């Protein structure tokens, strides 16, 4: 584990030290902050030190804002919701470890009475809560003001509870009610470790102490995910989805909210915020002056602009769920609050379908004109390769001459992730024998020509510098040509319909499912080509590929370029 600057050991306990910024030394009255981490465990201390570092940076930023307003500042750390929650969860965990099961009717009656007292805020129950909160504040050294001790024979000094104390009391109330309900469960012979309140999920009589990572805030987790080097495979398109999702989460939930306190209802609020955004909002000048998503939603409601489709909203919802899954993977969270939050398919949604043979003939017949007699060769070849390989558009438009190679003495497309090309899934990395009809049409001659000219990309005339740019431009131009020129306007058809058609052609040819998955990249696992299709050799895949045909499809005798 890497060394953490400022983390020191004093005796058996670790402390964290951090130098006060030069511009704040005079206002704070010290040059360094020293914080006891109250642990002898190095791994725990490292996590705690990272949290304290973030808290100090936030505190110092608030100090600067206060100084600019002419206010005085305090060097004491601000108590966060995470600090209070960790303290209460730790106290609750200790209670659960010391539980004793009894079936005494009088004890049951007392427990039920206590629960009622907490729920109805009975004065005696409130006094008990305050006593517990006071103990927690002193034990954990929380910076929460308490009333002065009352002297005998003198009236109590006026005291107004701070917002932090009120929140702490509410947390203690929830912990006590949860503990008492679990006691009743055990008395009834049920599983006494089942959580009634989601705040205490996973904390029970046999669990380890609450994780220190409960203190990680939403904003911090988002930043950490954005900077995670292991996310490099997502690419620009996926990251663009996260931009909108994170913006909505930050507005609806808040950067400072700790991950473990985020509820499903708040995730739904973020989802509803996204659902109120109009389609293609970046292209609508009317929204250029809006600073927040809420302003966009309010303006969209007044203008009655077209909203995003349920499919798009589903994509953003899945992105939100993926973020929480990432948090679980990193040990920051145990439960995903956005699981199965995606909207269901509405009756108006149209299922994507393959092109009909008549539509494919219209497309093929029009490729000569669309490619300007072959001068724009990519426009001719990309649809033809899609028909006879089932490859995704993004995979085809970025093909290079190095992606065509002999495998098992068979000419193949060899799809692999490169610096210039991302693949959708691990299974997308695969070997696809080139269909005999593509060879007849002259694809290999095209490859040889580009190689002889010293070129790299198979279709260099397609505009765009990156995979996303090339794909986006080709998609838009193909869609315009399909609808406006060819008149294929029925909903549910697009370039991706070629892939659906290829899957149907594999079924019609009787191709086994393992070979089908290998050819289309639908397999769940990826790897080198020997693993594709659960071991199916390229020569065997080539035999099945040669069986793929489209009855009634009319092809030209050879490529125009």
PDB file of C-alpha atoms in Angstrom, residues 24-25 126 290 349 360 373 419 449 475 486 507 513:
ATOM      1  CA  UNK A  24      -5.058  30.896   6.074  1.00  0.00           C
ATOM      2  CA  UNK A  25      -2.342  30.594   8.734  1.00  0.00           C
ATOM      3  CA  UNK A 126     -36.158  12.394  24.219  1.00  0.00           C
ATOM      4  CA  UNK A 290     -29.802  27.862 -18.671  1.00  0.00           C
ATOM      5  CA  UNK A 349     -42.103   1.745 -28.286  1.00  0.00           C
ATOM      6  CA  UNK A 360     -32.148  -4.307 -48.799  1.00  0.00           C
ATOM      7  CA  UNK A 373     -19.762   5.999 -58.562  1.00  0.00           C
ATOM      8  CA  UNK A 419      -5.663   2.655 -29.501  1.00  0.00           C
ATOM      9  CA  UNK A 449      -4.728  -1.704 -53.115  1.00  0.00           C
ATOM     10  CA  UNK A 475     -24.662   7.104 -39.035  1.00  0.00           C
ATOM     11  CA  UNK A 486     -34.572   5.908 -50.536  1.00  0.00           C
ATOM     12  CA  UNK A 507     -30.667 -18.980 -37.833  1.00  0.00           C
ATOM     13  CA  UNK A 513     -25.416 -21.315 -31.248  1.00  0.00           C
TER      14      UNK A 513
END
